[in-house]
Amino acid sequence: MASLEGTERGNTGERTGGELDTRWVQIKIDLEGTVFRGYGATVWTHGVLPLSQNPVSVINTVDTSHEDMIHDAQMDYYGTRLATCSSDRTVKIFDVKNGGQILVADLRGHEGPVWQIAWAHPMFGNILASCSYDRKVIIWKEENGAWDKMYEYCGHESSVNSVCWGPYDFGLILACGSSDGAISLLTFTGDQQWDVKKISNAHTIGCNAVSWAPAVVPGSLIDQPSGQKPNYVKRFVSGGCDNLVKLWKEEDGQWKEDQKLEAHSDWVRDVGWAPSIGLPTSTIASCSQDGRVFIWTCDDPAGNTWTAKLLHKFSDVVWHVSWSITGNILAVSGGDNKVTLWKESMDGQWACISDVSKGQGAVSSITDTQQNEQ
Amino acid sequence: MKLKEINRTAIQSWSPAQHHPIYLATGTSAQQLDASFSTNASLEFFELDLTEPSLDMKSCGSLSSSHRYHKLVWAPYGMDDQSHPSGVLIAGGENGNVILYDSAKIMAGETDVIIAESDKHTGPVRALDVNPFQTNLVASGGNESEIYIWDMNNFGSPMTPGPKTQPVEDVSCVSWNRQVQHILASACPSGRASVWDLRKNDLIIKVSDHSNRMHCSGLAWNPEVATQLVLSSEDDRMPVIQMWDLRFATSPFKILENHTRGVLAIAWSLADPELLLSCGKDNRILCWNPNTAEVLYELPTSNQWCFDIQWCPRNPAVLSAASFDGHINIYSIMGGTNQAQSQRHADQISNSFGNMDPFGTGQTLPPLQLPQAPAPPATVNPLKKPPKWIRRPVGASFAFGGKLVSLENPKPNPQQPQQPASHVVHVSQVITETAFLKRSDQLQATLSAGSFVDFCQGKIDAAENEFEKTLWSFLKANFESDIRSKYLELLGYNKEELALKISAALEEKPAEPPQVEVPAPVSLQPLPDISLMPPTDPPEAAFNMIAAAVVPPVDNPEAAFDMIAAAVVPPVDNPEAAFDMIAATNLQPAMATMEIDSIPDPEEPAAADPEDAPTSKPEENVDQVLPEEEAVEEEIPLEEEEEETAAPDEEEERSPPETSAPAPSPAQAPCQTPAPAPTDGVSLSISQDVDGLITQALLTGDFEGAVELCLHDNRMADSIILAIAGGVELLQKTQKKYFTKTHSKITKLISAVVMKDWHDILKTCDLQSWKEALAAVMTYAQPEEFSALCDLLGGRLEAAEDAQLQAQACLCYICAGNVEKLVSCWTRAQEGHSPLSLQDLVEKVVVLRRAVEQTQHSGPTAIGILLAEKMSQYANLLASQGSLSTAITYLPDNTNQVSVQQLRDRLSRALGQQAATAPAAPVPIQRAQPQPRAPTQTQHASAPPQHTFTPIQPAMVPQPTAAAPMPMPTPAASAPAQPQYYQPVEPPGPMYGMQPSCTAAPPPPSSTPGYMYSQQYQRPQNGWNDPPALNRPSKKKPAPMNYAPPAPIMAPLGADPQAQQGLSGPPQAMGQHGAQVPYSGMQQQLSPPPMNPAMPKTSMEGAPGAPTGDVIQPLQSITAEKILKKPIPDEHLVLKTTFEGLIQKCLAVATDPQTKRKLDDANKRLEALYDKLREQTLSPAIVGGLHNMARSVEARSYTEGLSIHTHIVSNSNFSETSAFMPVLKVVLTQANKLGV
């Protein structure tokens, strides 16, 4: 907490050297207002970054016309369609090709706020899953240009907070985390059939987030004899109101708790399993009500030894983490309506490379940083 | 849902929000007695551990107390400075006492747990509240209107908020305002509430209705609106909660009515101001939205009154309720079932509910859908209104292409919640690797301009280290004339300079140091022994000379032979120099044997800079290495004088080797064969000694015998000379025998030069002299073996222990033009995989590829796995920075890596291009389940190519032949602007290749994949893993890896290509077995492989049911039409006439040749459609749509046609329409543009 006060004061220029929290350092690099910040005890610089340019620039702003708060926005696999969901109980799909915004569909069917949406891999067709406070999960499918319910799952007893499709290698499989503490796994078995497995009491008083592990076991990418079926294990991570991050894996058709990662001191709001980049390391980001974001890594092929590294402690709830497709940048969305981008430097330190307020791409300018360094 | 249970009759307080973990403190209630009638009291702490599934709460400390309690509050006071790490628990006792406990100490079991205590109050202390802003301030209320404000920093002397209210009453509640820190409210059982301003130290307002029935049991401020508070009434006649706004304090603002008996306690959630809890004597616990007076939730409770209810400050969904039946229950208001808890052990056994759907119906999931029915107490509906804390207000997510999607929700304003706000989503581009992108752009520019020399030069100038510089110099050499001599120069051998030096040496006086005559590079350093013979043998320097100057040294007995060898194998282009050298190097052996050999310096060669070598003064170098040089010089002249006499002879009469041969080394020849003396008469003695026998043999013309004799007698020179006279065959034989007999150090080298076999040398030479070996290869190797030899050397270097040598392997691979090996070598040398190092690699690879295609005029080695992986990594990286169109140009075509196929599909779709395949594959079913349709579908797919295959060929020939030969001879020159870096190597991506790299132009007509491909498919592929690109479309939607291809189709298809392989240029053989088919330009032109090579592979790889057949169908149809044309059904003929007519119309108007070409092309490609019509394979919806289109075409309403088009495309299976729909779009667009 204290460190964050320091940050704010720094922004307003009122801080004096004596009050400077030693846990963070700010470095001003150019005159354009681009600020490179270092958090933690080490000062870092990032030579790769543009000096005169913010790494984030808005290229399209879509007015969703939602009548209430938007809770999630997800691009499809190709980045040409945008799905949004809102407290107004609707899910909307926009065609955003070439910077446009054409409303393609306005999906109504939920009876409560829709929290999350997830696109299935396009090899299965255009399929979108949504979950809502109404305890339902709806899987929508586009057939002949029209979106319809493909399946409605009502097996939860409380708000369904998160949905996530598994890697396409496993077929159509959806994990759903609910406030009733359970996680459901819905598997499409063909002919409109869905097989349901449920992990009860996965997180006491609620599961807030689920995220699948990449299908490829880390490291197996390199020495995989071509043509041979890789040994896929279905795994995912979940985070919940019991402050835990849990890893689950399927063994003999049964879901088992694989790991329990404890570091957060409040609700885990979101978890994100980083895409595999061919390295023999698994990486998970978790963020919490307590303002902390942890990066969990595991080098051990058996997946048993996870180590946590604190990315940063924010002043407010951290709601959402999202990995870039290449898995090297983490976007962190905080309750202060700020999005920060983080990247791991060569020496393994996580550094903030962009600090975006309200999606405007503006970086808060800091005028007194040079002073502070002296 | 009930989470936990404590069996106590107690009042309670949660630990402060800052505190982790969460504790609940309980204090024996003063008002109730339990069944034991015990008046003992205690304070206890319990931890709320949600990870522990049982209902029990873990006790974390207790304290026996003489007091029982009316009220407990837990202040975070002292937590920040750790003076009280778990804060301070403040208790209000029966006897007017206020006690401050140190929570941490109680939990630690210490004894001095009381921080301070006061019994200033009269009567029991029922009311306590901690100021939310200044946590050291506590308000307390007792009897007789007593309200005290305690400062825990100075506990002894409380202050009062103002004069006591009259009439004097008990104070049942006190509460600090949540917004304004100096405002305090108090309430009395009479129903009156007073609001105090501590700054003024006075009462500012009294709140009470006129019913006089309020019996105030609870008081709470609105957490968000400073002027609002609620009061609850304990009176059964008026069981209400009144909401007051102090701005309108005459009557309640809202009244919350639902309890049927008096309300005992209320609690307003700090996490969501729209949640207010109340519990009453009707045994109910309700959760209200106080703003709407609506009951949102009713907790399932026992049959006892709750007298205290509290929200957990840290976990907003958790609340505790204390009831008179001796329980404190902890609930979650988020619903869920506590059955799960009691059944947890059962669940552990079957917690994944594998049989939830035992009948496999799957549609309704009965067991899960009706959970309420069997277990009514278990399930509680959640709150009607989603609590604020689960309403996610933000969320930025990454998307493909480095896009970041972020939400913007305007902050709701509690004062004006109705205000409409715009809810927008921002799509941003994230670019983190600017330096990388800049370099990528440079590379792009270079590629389109073809300015490779400048590019390389730029790299050389900017090189950070020597190695990098050398590498780029080598790459640059590829773009210059006379590549090999450039390489030689880079290795340190400049022919012209060498020639100059040699002639200079020849003119010099014998007194000159002999070293001068040594060609510069050789004199550079003594090189380690290449033949790995003992160091006492003739010098390695000799090898250097050979390698460098192309002149065999004259070495004692072999001298004559050497010279002959030199004559037999003339050096590449200046034989004069070579002969000059012969003379000059006659000196060499002695000198080198004595000196150079004795001081080998293994480090120097590696360090030597090839650039510097030709210019540096040889003397200096030698001086450095050979300190004993002086001594040598003294000895040498003697020999040299002898040689001097021989040298001129040689120059004059170099053509007949016989005459010059004896000259060099009479004295040194071990066999002591006398040199022929011109003055003597010819000896024709036929004595019985060897001489005599030889003479006889010669006289009889038996050269072979004579040679045998000479060899037997160890007269090497004689034997060789005789062998030359005896003809080529004999000479070769003799040479072989000579080499087997002689084992000097340089024999191998000489052998290599003579026998033109360099493999042996390269295999065995000392790696430290790799440069020399490479130079020798440069000089001698035939063009066809050159690459292999360079590879060989590179391979050895790579395998070396020495990291420096390993890196040098790159140079060999560059010379060899072996891109794949360069990649692997470079990759190994580079640690880490930063974007810039990848860029480094790609630059080299792209330049080398271009070089290879330019210089060798033939397809270089195909893209291997590693390179394909690197290239797709690179493309991925470019894509992640938003450079999608650039990224796609780097994707290797001829790889069957699924990831590459997927990335290509993704990129092209992201670019808005028509993808080669639609994602409309049937949803794969679970792995184990066989798909019923699969067999028929695949058979359908595989059948046509088999029977259409042969006939296609003639039909296809004309098109490719027109296109194919052109780019071949001068690929770089003819197509510099094309961003398809792989084009000359393998067929370019059919769709993307045609497009300029950066424009977002509408997809050109070429975007129909298969057809275009057949035109561009110019060259047989030679990579083992090159799937003909045709099958790329079908691979784009590869079935999941775990789908075993159906066995049946393997057999016929697998066999097919084999059977065809023998034919001249059968496409399948070309495609699949290209590596075995010798490359031939003619072949390639005559029989460009059409699309069929795709078939076998596709079918083998494709998933069952994947519409592979459909994808390829257009191609088959084109040709099939020429063989067997069914008529187009009459009702659809109109389509053909309309579209053809339209194209004709367009053609008539079009002026631009490009447009014409497009239209012509389109005309042909529409055959695919007509074929579908003939086969009647199109679905009625599509046919209907096409008719609609045709009608709009007739009406000349092309825009309408286009929108119908869009509709069809978006509603149909892509594979069904991909063959012709893009074409139609082009035609319509053109028609619209041309206004026909």
PDB file of N, CA, C and O in Angstrom, chain B residues 288-311:
ATOM      1  N   TRP B 288     -30.951  -6.877   1.502  1.00  0.00           N
ATOM      2  CA  TRP B 288     -31.742  -5.868   0.805  1.00  0.00           C
ATOM      3  C   TRP B 288     -30.876  -5.057  -0.143  1.00  0.00           C
ATOM      4  O   TRP B 288     -29.688  -4.881   0.084  1.00  0.00           O
ATOM      5  N   ASN B 289     -31.566  -4.571  -1.150  1.00  0.00           N
ATOM      6  CA  ASN B 289     -30.978  -3.426  -1.826  1.00  0.00           C
ATOM      7  C   ASN B 289     -31.651  -2.210  -1.221  1.00  0.00           C
ATOM      8  O   ASN B 289     -32.818  -1.927  -1.496  1.00  0.00           O
ATOM      9  N   PRO B 290     -30.963  -1.492  -0.355  1.00  0.00           N
ATOM     10  CA  PRO B 290     -31.635  -0.403   0.366  1.00  0.00           C
ATOM     11  C   PRO B 290     -32.097   0.713  -0.568  1.00  0.00           C
ATOM     12  O   PRO B 290     -33.007   1.462  -0.225  1.00  0.00           O
ATOM     13  N   ASN B 291     -31.493   0.788  -1.726  1.00  0.00           N
ATOM     14  CA  ASN B 291     -31.908   1.848  -2.637  1.00  0.00           C
ATOM     15  C   ASN B 291     -33.249   1.543  -3.282  1.00  0.00           C
ATOM     16  O   ASN B 291     -33.984   2.451  -3.673  1.00  0.00           O
ATOM     17  N   THR B 292     -33.543   0.258  -3.426  1.00  0.00           N
ATOM     18  CA  THR B 292     -34.807  -0.080  -4.064  1.00  0.00           C
ATOM     19  C   THR B 292     -35.780  -0.700  -3.066  1.00  0.00           C
ATOM     20  O   THR B 292     -36.915  -0.992  -3.424  1.00  0.00           O
ATOM     21  N   ALA B 293     -35.303  -0.934  -1.846  1.00  0.00           N
ATOM     22  CA  ALA B 293     -36.108  -1.567  -0.801  1.00  0.00           C
ATOM     23  C   ALA B 293     -36.510  -2.986  -1.174  1.00  0.00           C
ATOM     24  O   ALA B 293     -37.479  -3.530  -0.673  1.00  0.00           O
ATOM     25  N   GLU B 294     -35.748  -3.586  -2.057  1.00  0.00           N
ATOM     26  CA  GLU B 294     -36.061  -4.922  -2.542  1.00  0.00           C
ATOM     27  C   GLU B 294     -35.236  -5.938  -1.764  1.00  0.00           C
ATOM     28  O   GLU B 294     -34.061  -5.703  -1.464  1.00  0.00           O
ATOM     29  N   VAL B 295     -35.875  -7.067  -1.451  1.00  0.00           N
ATOM     30  CA  VAL B 295     -35.115  -8.150  -0.825  1.00  0.00           C
ATOM     31  C   VAL B 295     -34.424  -8.932  -1.935  1.00  0.00           C
ATOM     32  O   VAL B 295     -35.074  -9.458  -2.837  1.00  0.00           O
ATOM     33  N   LEU B 296     -33.120  -8.971  -1.871  1.00  0.00           N
ATOM     34  CA  LEU B 296     -32.361  -9.626  -2.920  1.00  0.00           C
ATOM     35  C   LEU B 296     -32.120 -11.088  -2.618  1.00  0.00           C
ATOM     36  O   LEU B 296     -31.876 -11.887  -3.508  1.00  0.00           O
ATOM     37  N   TYR B 297     -32.207 -11.419  -1.347  1.00  0.00           N
ATOM     38  CA  TYR B 297     -31.685 -12.709  -0.961  1.00  0.00           C
ATOM     39  C   TYR B 297     -32.158 -13.027   0.435  1.00  0.00           C
ATOM     40  O   TYR B 297     -32.230 -12.131   1.275  1.00  0.00           O
ATOM     41  N   GLU B 298     -32.489 -14.250   0.647  1.00  0.00           N
ATOM     42  CA  GLU B 298     -32.801 -14.646   1.996  1.00  0.00           C
ATOM     43  C   GLU B 298     -31.955 -15.850   2.351  1.00  0.00           C
ATOM     44  O   GLU B 298     -31.952 -16.863   1.644  1.00  0.00           O
ATOM     45  N   LEU B 299     -31.223 -15.707   3.424  1.00  0.00           N
ATOM     46  CA  LEU B 299     -30.342 -16.804   3.793  1.00  0.00           C
ATOM     47  C   LEU B 299     -31.123 -17.916   4.443  1.00  0.00           C
ATOM     48  O   LEU B 299     -32.059 -17.666   5.202  1.00  0.00           O
ATOM     49  N   PRO B 300     -30.731 -19.106   4.157  1.00  0.00           N
ATOM     50  CA  PRO B 300     -31.360 -20.218   4.852  1.00  0.00           C
ATOM     51  C   PRO B 300     -30.837 -20.231   6.286  1.00  0.00           C
ATOM     52  O   PRO B 300     -29.628 -20.220   6.508  1.00  0.00           O
ATOM     53  N   THR B 301     -31.700 -20.206   7.228  1.00  0.00           N
ATOM     54  CA  THR B 301     -31.233 -20.120   8.609  1.00  0.00           C
ATOM     55  C   THR B 301     -31.913 -21.179   9.460  1.00  0.00           C
ATOM     56  O   THR B 301     -32.838 -21.852   9.038  1.00  0.00           O
ATOM     57  N   SER B 302     -31.436 -21.233  10.650  1.00  0.00           N
ATOM     58  CA  SER B 302     -32.005 -22.191  11.584  1.00  0.00           C
ATOM     59  C   SER B 302     -33.300 -21.612  12.157  1.00  0.00           C
ATOM     60  O   SER B 302     -33.793 -20.586  11.696  1.00  0.00           O
ATOM     61  N   ASN B 303     -33.780 -22.232  13.134  1.00  0.00           N
ATOM     62  CA  ASN B 303     -35.046 -21.771  13.686  1.00  0.00           C
ATOM     63  C   ASN B 303     -34.842 -20.863  14.888  1.00  0.00           C
ATOM     64  O   ASN B 303     -35.643 -20.839  15.799  1.00  0.00           O
ATOM     65  N   GLN B 304     -33.745 -20.198  14.900  1.00  0.00           N
ATOM     66  CA  GLN B 304     -33.470 -19.320  16.027  1.00  0.00           C
ATOM     67  C   GLN B 304     -33.188 -17.915  15.564  1.00  0.00           C
ATOM     68  O   GLN B 304     -32.730 -17.684  14.439  1.00  0.00           O
ATOM     69  N   TRP B 305     -33.460 -17.008  16.449  1.00  0.00           N
ATOM     70  CA  TRP B 305     -33.157 -15.618  16.150  1.00  0.00           C
ATOM     71  C   TRP B 305     -31.657 -15.413  16.019  1.00  0.00           C
ATOM     72  O   TRP B 305     -30.869 -16.003  16.741  1.00  0.00           O
ATOM     73  N   CYS B 306     -31.336 -14.533  15.144  1.00  0.00           N
ATOM     74  CA  CYS B 306     -29.960 -14.045  15.096  1.00  0.00           C
ATOM     75  C   CYS B 306     -29.932 -12.689  15.755  1.00  0.00           C
ATOM     76  O   CYS B 306     -30.795 -11.848  15.485  1.00  0.00           O
ATOM     77  N   PHE B 307     -28.971 -12.494  16.624  1.00  0.00           N
ATOM     78  CA  PHE B 307     -28.910 -11.190  17.288  1.00  0.00           C
ATOM     79  C   PHE B 307     -27.733 -10.344  16.830  1.00  0.00           C
ATOM     80  O   PHE B 307     -27.578  -9.204  17.214  1.00  0.00           O
ATOM     81  N   ASP B 308     -26.881 -10.918  16.025  1.00  0.00           N
ATOM     82  CA  ASP B 308     -25.725 -10.130  15.551  1.00  0.00           C
ATOM     83  C   ASP B 308     -25.375 -10.620  14.156  1.00  0.00           C
ATOM     84  O   ASP B 308     -25.354 -11.836  13.896  1.00  0.00           O
ATOM     85  N   ILE B 309     -25.135  -9.706  13.291  1.00  0.00           N
ATOM     86  CA  ILE B 309     -24.786 -10.094  11.923  1.00  0.00           C
ATOM     87  C   ILE B 309     -23.689  -9.153  11.414  1.00  0.00           C
ATOM     88  O   ILE B 309     -23.713  -7.957  11.701  1.00  0.00           O
ATOM     89  N   GLN B 310     -22.719  -9.711  10.749  1.00  0.00           N
ATOM     90  CA  GLN B 310     -21.552  -8.909  10.337  1.00  0.00           C
ATOM     91  C   GLN B 310     -21.072  -9.351   8.953  1.00  0.00           C
ATOM     92  O   GLN B 310     -20.929 -10.549   8.701  1.00  0.00           O
ATOM     93  N   TRP B 311     -20.790  -8.380   8.119  1.00  0.00           N
ATOM     94  CA  TRP B 311     -20.082  -8.670   6.865  1.00  0.00           C
ATOM     95  C   TRP B 311     -18.605  -8.865   7.174  1.00  0.00           C
ATOM     96  O   TRP B 311     -18.043  -8.152   8.004  1.00  0.00           O
TER      97      TRP B 311
END
